[in-house]
Short mmCIF file of C-alpha atoms and ligand atoms in Angstrom, two decimals:
data_model
loop_
_atom_site.label_atom_id
_atom_site.label_comp_id
_atom_site.label_asym_id
_atom_site.label_seq_id
_atom_site.Cartn_x
_atom_site.Cartn_y
_atom_site.Cartn_z
CA MET A 92 0.00 0.00 0.00
CA LEU A 93 0.96 3.62 -0.52
CA ASP A 94 1.33 5.38 2.79
CA VAL A 95 1.78 9.15 2.87
CA ARG A 96 2.39 10.35 6.42
CA SER A 97 2.30 13.96 7.59
CA ILE A 98 4.21 15.30 4.62
CA ALA A 99 5.21 18.94 4.74
CA LYS A 100 6.64 21.20 2.07
CA ARG A 101 7.27 24.92 2.01
CA PHE A 102 8.23 27.09 -0.95
CA GLY A 103 9.63 30.26 0.61
CA SER A 104 6.76 31.78 2.56
CA ILE A 105 4.15 29.47 1.01
CA VAL A 106 3.25 26.34 2.95
CA ALA A 107 2.25 24.02 0.11
CA LEU A 108 1.85 20.92 2.32
CA ASP A 109 1.07 21.17 6.00
CA GLY A 110 0.96 17.55 7.16
CA VAL A 111 -0.90 15.62 4.44
CA ASP A 112 -1.83 12.03 5.33
CA LEU A 113 -3.30 9.56 2.91
CA ARG A 114 -3.27 5.88 2.14
CA VAL A 115 -4.07 3.92 -1.01
CA ALA A 116 -4.22 0.14 -0.84
CA ARG A 117 -3.62 -2.26 -3.71
CA GLY A 118 -6.92 -2.70 -5.52
CA GLN A 119 -8.16 0.68 -4.28
CA MET A 120 -8.89 3.85 -6.20
CA VAL A 121 -8.73 7.18 -4.37
CA GLY A 122 -9.93 10.48 -5.82
CA PHE A 123 -7.69 13.33 -4.69
CA LEU A 124 -9.69 16.55 -4.58
CA GLY A 125 -9.11 20.13 -3.58
CA PRO A 126 -9.35 23.68 -4.89
CA ASN A 127 -6.62 25.18 -7.09
CA GLY A 128 -3.40 25.52 -5.14
CA ALA A 129 -4.50 23.11 -2.38
CA GLY A 130 -1.40 20.90 -2.68
CA LYS A 131 -2.49 17.97 -4.89
CA THR A 132 0.25 18.25 -7.51
CA THR A 133 2.88 18.87 -4.83
CA THR A 134 1.77 15.69 -3.01
CA MET A 135 1.90 13.67 -6.22
CA ARG A 136 5.33 15.02 -7.12
CA ALA A 137 6.50 14.11 -3.62
CA ILE A 138 5.27 10.51 -4.09
CA LEU A 139 7.37 10.31 -7.25
CA GLY A 140 10.39 11.65 -5.37
CA LEU A 141 10.47 14.74 -7.58
CA LEU A 142 10.84 17.15 -4.68
CA ALA A 143 12.56 17.11 -1.32
CA LEU A 144 10.12 17.19 1.59
CA ASP A 145 10.58 19.29 4.72
CA GLY A 146 8.93 16.60 6.85
CA GLY A 147 6.92 13.40 6.88
CA ALA A 148 7.45 10.13 5.06
CA ILE A 149 6.16 8.28 2.02
CA THR A 150 6.36 4.51 1.75
CA TRP A 151 5.19 1.76 -0.60
CA ASP A 152 4.64 -1.59 1.13
CA GLY A 153 6.37 -0.18 4.19
CA ALA A 154 9.63 0.89 2.54
CA PRO A 155 10.70 4.29 1.21
CA ILE A 156 10.11 4.71 -2.52
CA GLY A 157 13.42 4.11 -4.28
CA ALA A 158 14.35 3.79 -7.94
CA ALA A 159 13.10 0.20 -8.20
CA VAL A 160 9.60 1.06 -6.98
CA ARG A 161 9.58 4.26 -9.02
CA SER A 162 9.95 2.23 -12.21
CA ARG A 163 6.75 0.41 -11.22
CA ILE A 164 4.76 3.64 -10.86
CA GLY A 165 2.62 4.97 -13.67
CA TYR A 166 2.76 8.75 -13.41
CA MET A 167 0.84 11.31 -15.37
CA PRO A 168 2.19 14.74 -14.50
CA ALA A 169 0.02 17.84 -14.54
CA GLU A 170 2.41 19.56 -16.92
CA ARG A 171 2.20 16.65 -19.38
CA GLY A 172 5.91 16.35 -20.10
CA MET A 173 6.56 14.68 -23.43
CA TYR A 174 9.13 15.08 -26.20
CA PRO A 175 7.11 17.01 -28.80
CA SER A 176 9.15 16.00 -31.83
CA MET A 177 9.05 12.27 -31.03
CA LYS A 178 6.51 10.15 -32.85
CA ALA A 179 3.72 8.85 -30.62
CA ARG A 180 4.56 5.16 -30.94
CA GLU A 181 8.29 5.77 -30.67
CA HIS A 182 7.63 7.71 -27.47
CA VAL A 183 5.58 4.94 -25.88
CA VAL A 184 8.21 2.33 -26.81
CA TYR A 185 10.96 4.56 -25.38
CA VAL A 186 9.17 4.98 -22.05
CA ALA A 187 8.34 1.26 -21.86
CA GLU A 188 12.03 0.40 -22.38
CA LEU A 189 13.04 2.91 -19.71
CA ALA A 190 10.68 1.08 -17.36
CA GLY A 191 12.59 -2.14 -18.05
CA LEU A 192 10.62 -3.87 -20.83
CA THR A 193 12.60 -5.64 -23.54
CA ALA A 194 12.52 -4.05 -27.01
CA ARG A 195 10.09 -6.69 -28.18
CA ALA A 196 7.76 -6.41 -25.15
CA ALA A 197 7.90 -2.60 -25.35
CA SER A 198 6.90 -2.68 -28.99
CA ALA A 199 3.97 -5.02 -28.35
CA ALA A 200 2.85 -3.01 -25.31
CA ALA A 201 3.03 0.25 -27.28
CA ASP A 202 0.79 -1.15 -29.99
CA ARG A 203 -1.64 -2.52 -27.42
CA TRP A 204 -1.89 0.75 -25.48
CA LEU A 205 -2.06 3.03 -28.51
CA ALA A 206 -4.96 0.91 -29.75
CA ARG A 207 -6.57 1.01 -26.34
CA VAL A 208 -6.51 4.80 -26.17
CA GLY A 209 -7.82 5.03 -29.74
CA LEU A 210 -4.60 6.11 -31.44
CA ALA A 211 -3.67 2.97 -33.37
CA ASP A 212 -3.59 4.98 -36.61
CA ARG A 213 -1.62 7.94 -35.18
CA GLY A 214 1.50 6.11 -34.00
CA ASP A 215 3.62 7.75 -36.71
CA SER A 216 2.46 11.29 -35.91
CA LYS A 217 4.79 13.53 -33.98
CA VAL A 218 3.41 14.31 -30.52
CA GLN A 219 3.40 18.04 -31.37
CA ASP A 220 1.16 17.40 -34.40
CA LEU A 221 -1.56 15.75 -32.31
CA SER A 222 -4.50 17.66 -30.85
CA SER A 223 -4.20 18.36 -27.13
CA GLY A 224 -6.75 15.66 -26.24
CA ASN A 225 -4.84 13.14 -28.35
CA GLN A 226 -1.55 14.20 -26.74
CA GLN A 227 -3.24 13.46 -23.46
CA ARG A 228 -4.18 10.00 -24.72
CA VAL A 229 -0.50 9.40 -25.56
CA GLN A 230 0.39 10.56 -22.06
CA LEU A 231 -1.99 7.95 -20.68
CA ALA A 232 -0.40 5.25 -22.79
CA LEU A 233 2.96 6.37 -21.33
CA ALA A 234 1.64 6.05 -17.78
CA LEU A 235 0.12 2.61 -18.37
CA VAL A 236 2.46 0.88 -20.80
CA HIS A 237 4.47 -1.00 -18.16
CA ASP A 238 1.42 -2.30 -16.21
CA PRO A 239 2.33 -0.30 -13.10
CA GLU A 240 1.27 -1.45 -9.65
CA LEU A 241 0.91 2.13 -8.43
CA LEU A 242 -0.76 4.78 -10.58
CA VAL A 243 -0.43 8.45 -9.73
CA LEU A 244 -2.42 10.50 -12.22
CA ASP A 245 -2.66 14.28 -12.02
CA GLU A 246 -5.94 15.34 -13.61
CA PRO A 247 -6.05 12.51 -16.13
CA PHE A 248 -9.56 13.40 -17.31
CA SER A 249 -9.04 17.06 -18.10
CA GLY A 250 -9.36 17.85 -21.79
CA LEU A 251 -10.63 14.41 -22.83
CA ASP A 252 -13.75 14.02 -24.96
CA PRO A 253 -16.61 11.92 -23.51
CA VAL A 254 -15.59 8.81 -25.43
CA ALA A 255 -12.01 9.07 -24.17
CA VAL A 256 -13.35 9.63 -20.64
CA ASP A 257 -15.28 6.35 -20.93
CA VAL A 258 -12.20 4.52 -22.16
CA LEU A 259 -10.07 5.93 -19.36
CA GLU A 260 -12.65 5.00 -16.72
CA GLU A 261 -12.75 1.47 -18.09
CA VAL A 262 -8.95 1.18 -18.17
CA LEU A 263 -8.57 2.49 -14.63
CA LEU A 264 -11.21 0.16 -13.22
CA GLU A 265 -9.49 -2.71 -14.97
CA ARG A 266 -6.07 -1.83 -13.56
CA VAL A 267 -7.48 -1.47 -10.04
CA GLU A 268 -9.34 -4.76 -10.36
CA ALA A 269 -6.04 -6.33 -11.37
CA GLY A 270 -4.60 -5.11 -8.05
CA ALA A 271 -3.05 -1.72 -8.80
CA ALA A 272 -3.33 1.16 -6.33
CA LEU A 273 -4.60 4.35 -7.97
CA LEU A 274 -4.47 7.94 -6.77
CA PHE A 275 -5.90 10.48 -9.21
CA SER A 276 -6.74 14.13 -8.93
CA SER A 277 -9.71 15.75 -10.60
CA HIS A 278 -11.94 18.79 -10.48
CA GLN A 279 -14.75 16.90 -12.24
CA LEU A 280 -16.59 15.78 -9.12
CA ASP A 281 -19.52 14.13 -10.91
CA LEU A 282 -17.04 11.93 -12.67
CA VAL A 283 -15.17 11.18 -9.44
CA GLU A 284 -18.45 10.26 -7.79
CA ASP A 285 -19.22 7.86 -10.63
CA LEU A 286 -15.85 6.21 -10.57
CA THR A 287 -14.72 5.84 -7.01
CA ARG A 288 -16.03 5.36 -3.48
CA ASP A 289 -13.00 6.84 -1.70
CA VAL A 290 -11.88 10.46 -1.73
CA VAL A 291 -9.39 12.66 0.05
CA ILE A 292 -10.09 16.40 0.01
CA VAL A 293 -7.21 18.80 0.67
CA ASP A 294 -7.21 22.54 1.19
CA HIS A 295 -4.31 24.81 2.13
CA GLY A 296 -1.98 21.81 2.26
CA ARG A 297 -4.08 19.83 4.75
CA VAL A 298 -6.56 17.00 4.45
CA VAL A 299 -9.90 18.55 5.36
CA LEU A 300 -12.13 15.54 4.69
CA SER A 301 -11.60 11.94 3.61
CA GLY A 302 -13.52 8.72 3.41
CA ASN A 303 -16.24 6.92 1.53
CA VAL A 304 -18.27 9.21 -0.75
CA ASP A 305 -21.61 7.76 0.40
CA ASP A 306 -20.67 8.21 4.06
CA LEU A 307 -19.47 11.78 3.49
CA ARG A 308 -22.71 12.63 1.67
CA ALA A 309 -24.84 10.92 4.32
CA GLY A 310 -22.95 12.83 7.03
CA SER A 311 -24.36 16.13 5.72
CA ARG A 312 -27.10 17.77 7.78
CA VAL A 313 -29.03 18.56 4.61
CA ARG A 314 -31.38 16.49 2.46
CA TYR A 315 -33.04 17.29 -0.85
CA VAL A 316 -36.53 16.28 -1.85
CA ASP A 317 -37.34 16.13 -5.55
CA ALA A 318 -40.89 15.46 -6.61
CA THR A 319 -42.62 15.49 -9.98
CA PHE A 320 -46.40 15.49 -10.21
CA THR A 321 -48.68 14.14 -12.91
CA ALA A 322 -50.93 17.18 -12.40
CA THR A 323 -50.26 20.69 -11.14
CA PRO A 324 -50.85 21.05 -7.39
CA ASP A 325 -53.40 23.61 -6.26
CA ALA A 326 -51.94 27.14 -6.30
CA ALA A 327 -52.84 27.56 -2.64
CA TRP A 328 -50.82 24.48 -1.61
CA GLN A 329 -47.70 25.30 0.46
CA PRO A 330 -45.02 22.61 0.84
CA VAL A 331 -43.22 21.98 4.12
CA GLY A 332 -39.50 22.75 3.79
CA GLU A 333 -37.41 25.35 1.99
CA VAL A 334 -38.36 25.58 -1.69
CA ILE A 335 -35.25 25.56 -3.91
CA GLU A 336 -36.98 25.24 -7.27
CA ARG A 337 -40.57 25.09 -8.32
CA THR A 338 -42.25 24.71 -11.68
CA ASP A 339 -45.80 23.59 -12.48
CA ARG A 340 -45.17 19.92 -11.93
CA HIS A 341 -41.81 19.74 -10.20
CA ILE A 342 -40.60 20.86 -6.82
CA ARG A 343 -37.23 20.68 -5.10
CA LEU A 344 -37.06 21.22 -1.35
CA ARG A 345 -34.23 21.43 1.14
CA THR A 346 -34.84 19.87 4.54
CA ASP A 347 -32.92 18.79 7.58
CA ALA A 348 -31.36 15.30 7.54
CA SER A 349 -33.57 14.41 10.51
CA ALA A 350 -36.76 14.94 8.44
CA ASP A 351 -38.83 11.83 7.80
CA GLY A 352 -38.88 10.89 4.11
CA ARG A 353 -42.13 8.96 4.43
CA THR A 354 -43.95 11.95 5.93
CA LEU A 355 -42.63 14.22 3.18
CA LEU A 356 -43.75 11.75 0.55
CA ASP A 357 -47.26 11.61 2.04
CA GLN A 358 -47.50 15.42 2.16
CA LEU A 359 -46.46 15.76 -1.45
CA ALA A 360 -48.77 12.96 -2.59
CA ASP A 361 -51.65 14.83 -0.92
CA ALA A 362 -50.90 17.89 -3.08
CA ALA A 363 -51.16 16.04 -6.42
CA PRO A 364 -50.50 12.53 -7.79
CA LEU A 365 -46.75 11.84 -7.85
CA ALA A 366 -44.78 10.67 -10.89
CA SER A 367 -41.50 10.52 -8.96
CA PHE A 368 -40.09 11.25 -5.53
CA SER A 369 -36.59 11.25 -4.11
CA PHE A 370 -35.12 12.11 -0.72
CA SER A 371 -31.34 12.27 -0.90
CA PRO A 372 -28.20 13.77 0.63
CA PRO A 373 -26.24 16.45 -1.26
CA GLU A 374 -23.97 15.58 -4.16
CA LEU A 375 -20.24 15.29 -3.58
CA SER A 376 -19.77 18.75 -5.16
CA GLU A 377 -21.86 20.34 -2.40
CA VAL A 378 -19.99 18.44 0.32
CA PHE A 379 -16.78 19.68 -1.33
CA ARG A 380 -17.94 23.32 -1.44
CA ASN A 381 -18.99 23.20 2.19
CA VAL A 382 -15.69 21.83 3.37
CA VAL A 383 -13.44 24.15 1.35
CA GLY A 384 -15.59 27.14 2.22
CA GLY A 385 -16.64 27.85 -1.35
CA ALA A 386 -13.04 28.79 -2.17
CA THR A 387 -12.07 28.47 -5.81
CA ALA A 388 -8.44 29.50 -5.47
CA SER A 389 -6.39 28.45 -2.51
CA ALA A 390 -3.11 30.36 -2.41
CA GLY A 391 -1.53 27.90 0.00
CA ALA A 392 -1.17 28.67 3.69
CA ARG A 393 1.21 31.49 4.37
CA THR A 394 3.59 31.54 7.25
CA GLY A 395 4.24 34.15 9.92
CA SER A 396 4.37 37.85 9.19
CA THR A 397 5.69 37.38 5.66
CA GLY A 398 2.22 36.28 4.48
P1 ATP B 555 -4.40 22.84 -8.99
O1 ATP B 555 -5.75 22.28 -8.70
O2 ATP B 555 -4.48 24.28 -9.42
O3 ATP B 555 -3.56 22.01 -9.90
P2 ATP B 555 -2.87 21.88 -6.67
O4 ATP B 555 -3.78 21.43 -5.60
O5 ATP B 555 -2.24 20.85 -7.53
O6 ATP B 555 -3.63 22.97 -7.56
P3 ATP B 555 -0.15 22.64 -6.04
O7 ATP B 555 0.32 22.79 -7.46
O8 ATP B 555 0.29 21.46 -5.30
O9 ATP B 555 -1.74 22.78 -5.97
O10 ATP B 555 0.32 23.95 -5.27
C1 ATP B 555 0.22 24.11 -3.86
C2 ATP B 555 0.83 25.43 -3.46
O11 ATP B 555 2.25 25.37 -3.60
C3 ATP B 555 0.38 26.61 -4.32
O12 ATP B 555 0.25 27.75 -3.50
C4 ATP B 555 1.51 26.77 -5.31
O13 ATP B 555 1.60 28.10 -5.76
C5 ATP B 555 2.70 26.39 -4.47
N1 ATP B 555 3.80 25.83 -5.28
C6 ATP B 555 3.81 24.65 -5.89
N2 ATP B 555 4.98 24.43 -6.51
C7 ATP B 555 5.75 25.52 -6.28
C8 ATP B 555 7.08 25.90 -6.64
N3 ATP B 555 7.87 25.11 -7.36
N4 ATP B 555 7.51 27.10 -6.20
C9 ATP B 555 6.73 27.91 -5.45
N5 ATP B 555 5.46 27.60 -5.07
C10 ATP B 555 4.98 26.42 -5.48
#
């Protein structure tokens, strides 16, 4: 398992990481969330050994991550580092060989992964001549070509079209099912919610919430009621609860988590015949907004009087 313990990193007066803790087991997928500047990329770079930490420790299966383990990590950096004038297939083969595959195995793996990401016919194109989404697909092939046991992917979904998103989801689920540990960052919370049950949310270099998505949602003190009617309720009818949206035949209410769903259902059914009814906790995106205080840009925690 990947074990990140109390890691700290400062860049001058900016505290990028202020004691981040997280764990990813083999066969587990963890969504790494947080506003811009929260410390996700810095954490991922630290896992890869790309920056010196000021404190804390990172281990894989209980031992520090050395060169041997690093060659078994699939890393997709946020800055998408590739050699632009290399041809796509050549690039994948090159990276596979660097990871220790024989020339023959690297060649076969490159063909397999380029096909998998939908680029079988673009292997001879220079990376720089590919569209940005297709460059991203090549980057994915680079991260996956050596069947890594630990995957660290920094915003792998950004810039992909919906078909490529589906392919990536499928590939990641497959790798995790095969026993890989996966940590990926994303700002697309609906997608995260679809794909994984476990998330870690960071803000200002600290973990502010982590756990199972369903538990985190259920832990909210808010519930939403959505009801659609087959006829318009009487104009004089007043629902119980805070009305968030209302049209002729649809109503959305916000209530306390302690409200009784059955009672709400009965009240709504009295107003007009119901076509649908739901009583549910907030989406992950609302849980996220609540915990990061609605911030969209986190500048990192500043230290002392220099901040
Ligand atoms: P985003 O969602 O925007 O990608 P992030 O969560 O990945 O953000 P990081 O890139 O880890 O955030 O940045 C965390 C903080 O550390 C930010 O305040 C950032 O400006 C700062 N930082 C990161 N790298 C450096 C660096 N090399 N020099 C100075 N400051 C840095």
